PDB file of C-alpha atoms in Angstrom:
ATOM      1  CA  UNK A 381      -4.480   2.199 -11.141  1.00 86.00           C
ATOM      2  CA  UNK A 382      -6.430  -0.219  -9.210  1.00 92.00           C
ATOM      3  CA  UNK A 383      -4.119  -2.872  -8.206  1.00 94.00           C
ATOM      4  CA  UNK A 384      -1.656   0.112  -6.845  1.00 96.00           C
ATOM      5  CA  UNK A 385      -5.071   1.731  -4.926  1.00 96.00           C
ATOM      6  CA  UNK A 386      -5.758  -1.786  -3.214  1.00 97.00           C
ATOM      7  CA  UNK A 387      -1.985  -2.208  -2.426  1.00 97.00           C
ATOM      8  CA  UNK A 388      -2.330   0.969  -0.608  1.00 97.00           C
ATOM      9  CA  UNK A 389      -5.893   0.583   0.522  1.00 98.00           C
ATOM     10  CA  UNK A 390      -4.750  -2.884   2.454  1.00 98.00           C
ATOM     11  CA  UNK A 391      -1.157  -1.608   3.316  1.00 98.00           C
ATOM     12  CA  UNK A 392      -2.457   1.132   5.138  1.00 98.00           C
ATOM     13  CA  UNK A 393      -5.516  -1.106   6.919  1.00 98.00           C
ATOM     14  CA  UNK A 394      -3.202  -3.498   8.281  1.00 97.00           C
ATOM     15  CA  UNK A 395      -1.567  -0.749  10.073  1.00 96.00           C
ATOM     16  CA  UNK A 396       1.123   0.312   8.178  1.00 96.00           C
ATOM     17  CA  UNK A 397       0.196   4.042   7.839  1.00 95.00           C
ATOM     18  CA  UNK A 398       3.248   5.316   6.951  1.00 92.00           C
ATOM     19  CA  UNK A 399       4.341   2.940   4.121  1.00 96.00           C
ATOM     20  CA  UNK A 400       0.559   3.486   2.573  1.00 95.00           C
ATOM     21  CA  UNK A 401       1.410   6.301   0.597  1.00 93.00           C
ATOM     22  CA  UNK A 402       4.004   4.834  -1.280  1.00 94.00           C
ATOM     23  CA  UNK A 403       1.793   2.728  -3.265  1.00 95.00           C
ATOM     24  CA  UNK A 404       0.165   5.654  -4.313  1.00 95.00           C
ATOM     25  CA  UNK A 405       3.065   8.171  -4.668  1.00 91.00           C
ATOM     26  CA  UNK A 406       4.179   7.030  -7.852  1.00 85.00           C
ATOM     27  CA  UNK A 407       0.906   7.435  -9.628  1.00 85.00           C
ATOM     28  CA  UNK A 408      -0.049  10.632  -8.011  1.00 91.00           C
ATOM     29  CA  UNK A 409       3.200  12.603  -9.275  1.00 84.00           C
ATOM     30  CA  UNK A 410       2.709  11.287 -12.602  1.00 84.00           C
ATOM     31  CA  UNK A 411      -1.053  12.702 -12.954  1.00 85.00           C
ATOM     32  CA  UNK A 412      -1.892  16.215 -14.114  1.00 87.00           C
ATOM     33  CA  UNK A 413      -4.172  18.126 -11.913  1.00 89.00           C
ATOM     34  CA  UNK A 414      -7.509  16.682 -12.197  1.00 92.00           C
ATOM     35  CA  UNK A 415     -10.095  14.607  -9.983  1.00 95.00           C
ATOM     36  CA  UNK A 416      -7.533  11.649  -9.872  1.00 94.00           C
ATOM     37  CA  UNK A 417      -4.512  13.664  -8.569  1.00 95.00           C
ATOM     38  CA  UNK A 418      -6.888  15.364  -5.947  1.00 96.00           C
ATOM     39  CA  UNK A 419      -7.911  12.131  -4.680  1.00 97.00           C
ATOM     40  CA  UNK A 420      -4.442  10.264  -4.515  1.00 97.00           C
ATOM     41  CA  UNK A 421      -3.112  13.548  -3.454  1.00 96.00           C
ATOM     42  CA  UNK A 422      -5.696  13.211  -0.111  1.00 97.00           C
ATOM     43  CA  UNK A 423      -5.246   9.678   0.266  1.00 97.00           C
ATOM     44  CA  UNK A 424      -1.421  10.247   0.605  1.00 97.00           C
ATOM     45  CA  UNK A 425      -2.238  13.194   3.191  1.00 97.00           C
ATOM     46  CA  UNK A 426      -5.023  10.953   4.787  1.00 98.00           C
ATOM     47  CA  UNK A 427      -2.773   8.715   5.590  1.00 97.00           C
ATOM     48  CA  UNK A 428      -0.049  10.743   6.590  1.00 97.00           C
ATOM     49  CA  UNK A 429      -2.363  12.438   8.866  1.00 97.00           C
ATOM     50  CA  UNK A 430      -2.875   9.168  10.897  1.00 97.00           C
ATOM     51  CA  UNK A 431       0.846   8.561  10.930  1.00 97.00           C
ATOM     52  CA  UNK A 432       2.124  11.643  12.611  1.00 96.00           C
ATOM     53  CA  UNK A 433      -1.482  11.609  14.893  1.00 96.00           C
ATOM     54  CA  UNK A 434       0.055   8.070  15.816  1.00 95.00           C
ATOM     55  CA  UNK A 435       3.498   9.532  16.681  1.00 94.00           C
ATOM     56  CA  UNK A 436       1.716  12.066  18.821  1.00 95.00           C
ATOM     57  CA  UNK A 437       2.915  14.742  16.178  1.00 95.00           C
ATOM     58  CA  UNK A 438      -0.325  17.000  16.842  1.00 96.00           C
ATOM     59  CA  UNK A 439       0.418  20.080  14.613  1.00 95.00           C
ATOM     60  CA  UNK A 440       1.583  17.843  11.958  1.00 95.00           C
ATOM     61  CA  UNK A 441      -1.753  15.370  12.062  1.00 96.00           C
ATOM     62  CA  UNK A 442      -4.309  18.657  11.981  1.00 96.00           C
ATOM     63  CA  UNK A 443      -2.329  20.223   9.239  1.00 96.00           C
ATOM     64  CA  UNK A 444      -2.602  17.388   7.031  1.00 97.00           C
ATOM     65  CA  UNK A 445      -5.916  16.623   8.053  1.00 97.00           C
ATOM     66  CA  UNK A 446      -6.795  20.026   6.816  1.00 97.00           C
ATOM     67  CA  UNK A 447      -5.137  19.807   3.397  1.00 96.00           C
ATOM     68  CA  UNK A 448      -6.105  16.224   2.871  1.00 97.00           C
ATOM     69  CA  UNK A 449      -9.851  17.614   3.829  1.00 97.00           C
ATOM     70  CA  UNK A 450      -9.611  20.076   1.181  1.00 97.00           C
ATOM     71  CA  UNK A 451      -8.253  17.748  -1.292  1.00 97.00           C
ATOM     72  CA  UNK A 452     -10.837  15.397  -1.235  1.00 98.00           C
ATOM     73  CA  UNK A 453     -13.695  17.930  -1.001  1.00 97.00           C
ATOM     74  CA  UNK A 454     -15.193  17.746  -4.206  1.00 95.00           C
ATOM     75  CA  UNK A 455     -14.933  14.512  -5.383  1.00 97.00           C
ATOM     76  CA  UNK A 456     -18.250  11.659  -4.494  1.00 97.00           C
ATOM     77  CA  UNK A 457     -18.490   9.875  -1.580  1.00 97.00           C
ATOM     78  CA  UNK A 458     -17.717   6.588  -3.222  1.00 97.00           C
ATOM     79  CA  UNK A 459     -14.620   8.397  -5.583  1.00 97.00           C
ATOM     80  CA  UNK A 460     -13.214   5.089  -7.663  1.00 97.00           C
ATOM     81  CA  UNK A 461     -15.291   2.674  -4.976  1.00 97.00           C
ATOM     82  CA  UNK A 462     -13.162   4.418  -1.552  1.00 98.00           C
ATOM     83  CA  UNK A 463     -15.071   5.671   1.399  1.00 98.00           C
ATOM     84  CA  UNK A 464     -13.863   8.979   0.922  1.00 98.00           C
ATOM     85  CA  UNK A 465     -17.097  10.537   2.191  1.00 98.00           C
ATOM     86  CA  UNK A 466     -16.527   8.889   5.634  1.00 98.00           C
ATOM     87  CA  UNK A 467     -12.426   9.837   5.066  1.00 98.00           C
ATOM     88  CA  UNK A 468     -13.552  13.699   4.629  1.00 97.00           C
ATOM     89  CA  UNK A 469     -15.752  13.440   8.208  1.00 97.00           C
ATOM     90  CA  UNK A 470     -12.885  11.396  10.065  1.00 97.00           C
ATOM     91  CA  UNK A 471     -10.376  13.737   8.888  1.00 97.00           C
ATOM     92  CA  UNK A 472     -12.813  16.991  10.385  1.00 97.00           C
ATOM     93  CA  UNK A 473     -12.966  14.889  13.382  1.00 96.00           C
ATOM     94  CA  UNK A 474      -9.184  14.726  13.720  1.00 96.00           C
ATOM     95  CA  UNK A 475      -8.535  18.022  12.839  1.00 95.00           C
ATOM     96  CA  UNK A 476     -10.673  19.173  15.747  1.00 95.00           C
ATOM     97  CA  UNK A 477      -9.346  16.479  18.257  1.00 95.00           C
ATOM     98  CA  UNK A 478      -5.973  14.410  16.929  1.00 94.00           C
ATOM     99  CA  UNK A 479      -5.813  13.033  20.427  1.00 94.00           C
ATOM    100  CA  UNK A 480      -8.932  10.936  19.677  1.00 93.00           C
ATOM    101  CA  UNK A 481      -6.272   8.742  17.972  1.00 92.00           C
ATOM    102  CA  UNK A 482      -5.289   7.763  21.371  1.00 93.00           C
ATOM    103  CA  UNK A 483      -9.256   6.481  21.889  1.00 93.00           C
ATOM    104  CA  UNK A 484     -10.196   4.763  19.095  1.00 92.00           C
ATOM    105  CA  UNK A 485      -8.765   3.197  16.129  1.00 93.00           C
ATOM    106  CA  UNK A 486      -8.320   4.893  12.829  1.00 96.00           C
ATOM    107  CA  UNK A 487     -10.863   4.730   9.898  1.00 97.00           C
ATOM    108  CA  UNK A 488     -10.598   1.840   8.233  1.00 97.00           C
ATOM    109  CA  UNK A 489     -10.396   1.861   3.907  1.00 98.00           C
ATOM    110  CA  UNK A 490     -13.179   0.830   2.378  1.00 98.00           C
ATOM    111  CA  UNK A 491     -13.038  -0.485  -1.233  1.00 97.00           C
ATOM    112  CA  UNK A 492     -16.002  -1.098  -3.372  1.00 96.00           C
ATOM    113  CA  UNK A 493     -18.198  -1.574  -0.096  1.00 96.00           C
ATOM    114  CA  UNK A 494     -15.221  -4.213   1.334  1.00 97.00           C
ATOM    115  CA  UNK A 495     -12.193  -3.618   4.291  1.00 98.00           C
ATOM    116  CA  UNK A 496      -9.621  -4.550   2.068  1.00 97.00           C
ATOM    117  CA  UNK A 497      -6.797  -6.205   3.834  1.00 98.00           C
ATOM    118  CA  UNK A 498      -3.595  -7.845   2.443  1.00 98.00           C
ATOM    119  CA  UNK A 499      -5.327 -11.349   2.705  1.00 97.00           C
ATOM    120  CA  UNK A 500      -7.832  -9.752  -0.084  1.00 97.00           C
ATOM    121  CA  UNK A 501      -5.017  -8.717  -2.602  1.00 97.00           C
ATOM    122  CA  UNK A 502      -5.070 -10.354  -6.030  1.00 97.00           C
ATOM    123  CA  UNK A 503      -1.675 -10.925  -8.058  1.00 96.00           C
ATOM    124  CA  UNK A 504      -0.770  -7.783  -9.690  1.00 96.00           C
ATOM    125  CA  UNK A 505      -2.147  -5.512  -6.115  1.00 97.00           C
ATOM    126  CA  UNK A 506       0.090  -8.319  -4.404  1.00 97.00           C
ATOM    127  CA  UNK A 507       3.252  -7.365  -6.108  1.00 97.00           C
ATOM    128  CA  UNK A 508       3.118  -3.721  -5.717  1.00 97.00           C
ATOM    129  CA  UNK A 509       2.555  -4.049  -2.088  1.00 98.00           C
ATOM    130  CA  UNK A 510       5.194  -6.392  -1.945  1.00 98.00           C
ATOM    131  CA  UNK A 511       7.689  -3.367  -3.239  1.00 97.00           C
ATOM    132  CA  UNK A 512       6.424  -1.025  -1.154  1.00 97.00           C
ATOM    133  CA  UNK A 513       6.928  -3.282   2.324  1.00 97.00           C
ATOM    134  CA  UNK A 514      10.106  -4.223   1.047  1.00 97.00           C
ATOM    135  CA  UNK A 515      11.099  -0.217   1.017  1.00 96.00           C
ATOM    136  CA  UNK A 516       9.564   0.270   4.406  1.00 96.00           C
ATOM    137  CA  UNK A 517      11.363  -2.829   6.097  1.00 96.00           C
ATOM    138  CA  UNK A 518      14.136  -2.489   4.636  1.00 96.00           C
ATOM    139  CA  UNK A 519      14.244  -5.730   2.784  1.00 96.00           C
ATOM    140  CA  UNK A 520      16.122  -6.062  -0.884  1.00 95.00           C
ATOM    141  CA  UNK A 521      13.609  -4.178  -3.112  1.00 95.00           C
ATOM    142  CA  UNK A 522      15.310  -5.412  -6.379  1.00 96.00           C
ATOM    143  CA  UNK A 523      15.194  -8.952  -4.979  1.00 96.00           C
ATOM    144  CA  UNK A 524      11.460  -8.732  -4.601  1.00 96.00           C
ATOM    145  CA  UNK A 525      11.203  -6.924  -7.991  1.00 96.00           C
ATOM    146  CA  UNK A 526      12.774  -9.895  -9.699  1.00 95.00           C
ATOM    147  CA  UNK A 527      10.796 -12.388  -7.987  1.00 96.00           C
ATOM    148  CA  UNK A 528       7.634 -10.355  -8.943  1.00 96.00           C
ATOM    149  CA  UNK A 529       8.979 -10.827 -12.662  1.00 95.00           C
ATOM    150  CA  UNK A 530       9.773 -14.445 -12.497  1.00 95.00           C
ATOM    151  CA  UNK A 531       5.701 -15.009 -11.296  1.00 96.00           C
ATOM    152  CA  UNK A 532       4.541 -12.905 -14.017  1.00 95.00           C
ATOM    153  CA  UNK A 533       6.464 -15.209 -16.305  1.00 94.00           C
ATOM    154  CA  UNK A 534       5.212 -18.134 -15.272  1.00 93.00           C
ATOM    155  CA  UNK A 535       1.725 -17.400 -14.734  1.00 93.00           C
ATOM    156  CA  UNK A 536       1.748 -16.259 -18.607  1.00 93.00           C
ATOM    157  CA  UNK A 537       3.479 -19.388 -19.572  1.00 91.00           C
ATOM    158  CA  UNK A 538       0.342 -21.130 -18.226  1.00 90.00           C
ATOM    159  CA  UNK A 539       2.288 -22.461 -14.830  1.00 84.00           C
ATOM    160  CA  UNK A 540      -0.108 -24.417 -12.636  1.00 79.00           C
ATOM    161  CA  UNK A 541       1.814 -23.285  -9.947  1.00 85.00           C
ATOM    162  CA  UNK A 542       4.808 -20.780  -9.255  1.00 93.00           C
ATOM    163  CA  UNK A 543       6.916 -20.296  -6.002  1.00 94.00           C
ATOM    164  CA  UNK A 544       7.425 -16.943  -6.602  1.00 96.00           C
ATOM    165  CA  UNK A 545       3.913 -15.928  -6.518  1.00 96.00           C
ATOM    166  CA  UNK A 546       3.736 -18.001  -3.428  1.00 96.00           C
ATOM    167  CA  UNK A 547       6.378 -16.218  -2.272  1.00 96.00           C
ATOM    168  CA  UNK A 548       5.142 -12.788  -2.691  1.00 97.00           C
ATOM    169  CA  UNK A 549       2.000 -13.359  -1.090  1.00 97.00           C
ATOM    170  CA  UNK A 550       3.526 -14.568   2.145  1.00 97.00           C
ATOM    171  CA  UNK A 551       5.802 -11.581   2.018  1.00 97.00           C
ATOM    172  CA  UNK A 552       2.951  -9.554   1.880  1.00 98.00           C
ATOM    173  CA  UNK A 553       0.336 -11.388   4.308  1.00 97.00           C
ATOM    174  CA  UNK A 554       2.736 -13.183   6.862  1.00 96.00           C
ATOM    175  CA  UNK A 555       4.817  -9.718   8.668  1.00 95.00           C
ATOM    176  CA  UNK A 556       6.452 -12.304  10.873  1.00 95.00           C
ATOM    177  CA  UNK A 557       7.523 -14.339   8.058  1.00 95.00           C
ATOM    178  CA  UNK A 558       9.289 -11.792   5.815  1.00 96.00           C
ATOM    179  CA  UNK A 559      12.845 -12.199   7.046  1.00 95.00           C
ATOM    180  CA  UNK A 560      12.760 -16.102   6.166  1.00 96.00           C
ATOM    181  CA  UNK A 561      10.269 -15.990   2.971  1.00 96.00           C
ATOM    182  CA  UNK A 562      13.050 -12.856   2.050  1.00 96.00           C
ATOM    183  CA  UNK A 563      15.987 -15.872   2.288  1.00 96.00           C
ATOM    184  CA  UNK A 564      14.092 -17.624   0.919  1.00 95.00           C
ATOM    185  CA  UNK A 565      13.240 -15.937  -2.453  1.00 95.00           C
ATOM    186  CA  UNK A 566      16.902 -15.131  -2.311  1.00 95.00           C
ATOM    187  CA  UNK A 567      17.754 -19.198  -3.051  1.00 95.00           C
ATOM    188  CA  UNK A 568      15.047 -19.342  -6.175  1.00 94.00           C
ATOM    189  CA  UNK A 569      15.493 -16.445  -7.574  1.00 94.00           C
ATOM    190  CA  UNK A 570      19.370 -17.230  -7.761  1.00 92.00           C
ATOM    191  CA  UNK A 571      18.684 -20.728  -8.991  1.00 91.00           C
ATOM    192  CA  UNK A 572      16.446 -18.722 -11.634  1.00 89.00           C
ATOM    193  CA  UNK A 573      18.888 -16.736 -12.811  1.00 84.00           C
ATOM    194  CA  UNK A 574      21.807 -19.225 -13.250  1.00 81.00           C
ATOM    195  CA  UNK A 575      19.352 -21.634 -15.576  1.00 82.00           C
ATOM    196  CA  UNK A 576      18.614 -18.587 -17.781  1.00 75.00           C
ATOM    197  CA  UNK A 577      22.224 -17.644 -18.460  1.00 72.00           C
ATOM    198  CA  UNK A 578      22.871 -20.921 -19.136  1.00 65.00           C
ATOM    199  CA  UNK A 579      21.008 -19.970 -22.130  1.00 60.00           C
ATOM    200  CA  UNK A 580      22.001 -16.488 -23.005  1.00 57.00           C
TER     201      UNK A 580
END
């Protein structure tokens, strides 16, 4: 669970509030009702709170910070190492005053004590934020998925180095660079491909 909650932790603190929640959304439908599913469950409203308190959506951003509120009531402050004690009083806040949005900047994610950012992503956290960008931008999500299983390959072959994990973490930490690092993939992972069925 904890590469998908720092994919979504650093998705949604470099601004991408909207695509947060699909690092999460996965997880949280396959959980039965228990502290985990409450706590993905107000992360995904959290963050979809922001989003439509961004858009200026006012009714929509005090709903969900209500629900997500009530979600995330009974679980610690520190609930698998997330600020959600500070989440619960910024989503109070915006339920009272959703225009504050307009004032200040969000809440920022806290993870184990840290602002976890896409720069801070290890391998595995790396990949599933890579899918979930891909989704939101509109880039080839199967394309990335491959590439994501040609870097696990090689790093458990023992692979000093791989282009497709350097790859993914541009995707993922260089927005201005996806379109070309995208093109680019596209040329190894086809090269990839066409050595392996050469032995198939």
């Amino acid at each position: 669970m904890e590469a998908y909650l720092r994919a979504g932790v650093a998705i949604y603190n470099a601004g991408d509030y909207h695509a947060a929640h699909d690092a999460w959304e996965e997880r949280w439908l396959a959980l039965e009702s228990g502290p985990d599913e409450q706590f993905l469950h107000g992360l995904i409203q959290f963050t979809a709170a922001v989003y439509h308190a961004r858009n200026r959506n006012w009714s929509g951003a005090t709903g969900l910070a209500e629900s997500a509120r009530e979600y995330l009531a009974d679980l610690p402050a520190d609930y698998r190492g997330v600020n959600v004690g500070e989440v619960r009083e910024y989503l109070r806040a915006l339920g009272r005053d959703p225009e504050r949005i307009e004032r200040c900047e969000p809440l920022e994610l806290t993870h184990v004590g840290v602002v976890v950012g896409p720069d801070d992503l290890e391998f595995e956290a790396t990949c599933v934020a890579a899918g979930v960008l891909a989704e939101e931008y509109g880039y080839d999500e199967e394309l990335v998925g491959r590439a994501a299983e040609y870097a696990r390959t090689d790093l458990a072959a023992g692979a000093a180095e791989s282009e497709f994990v350097t790859f993914l973490f541009d995707f993922v930490r260089e927005p201005g660079s996806r379109g070309i690092v995208v093109q680019r993939l596209a040329e190894h992972v086809g090269r990839r491909a066409d050595r392996e069925s050469l032995f198939e």
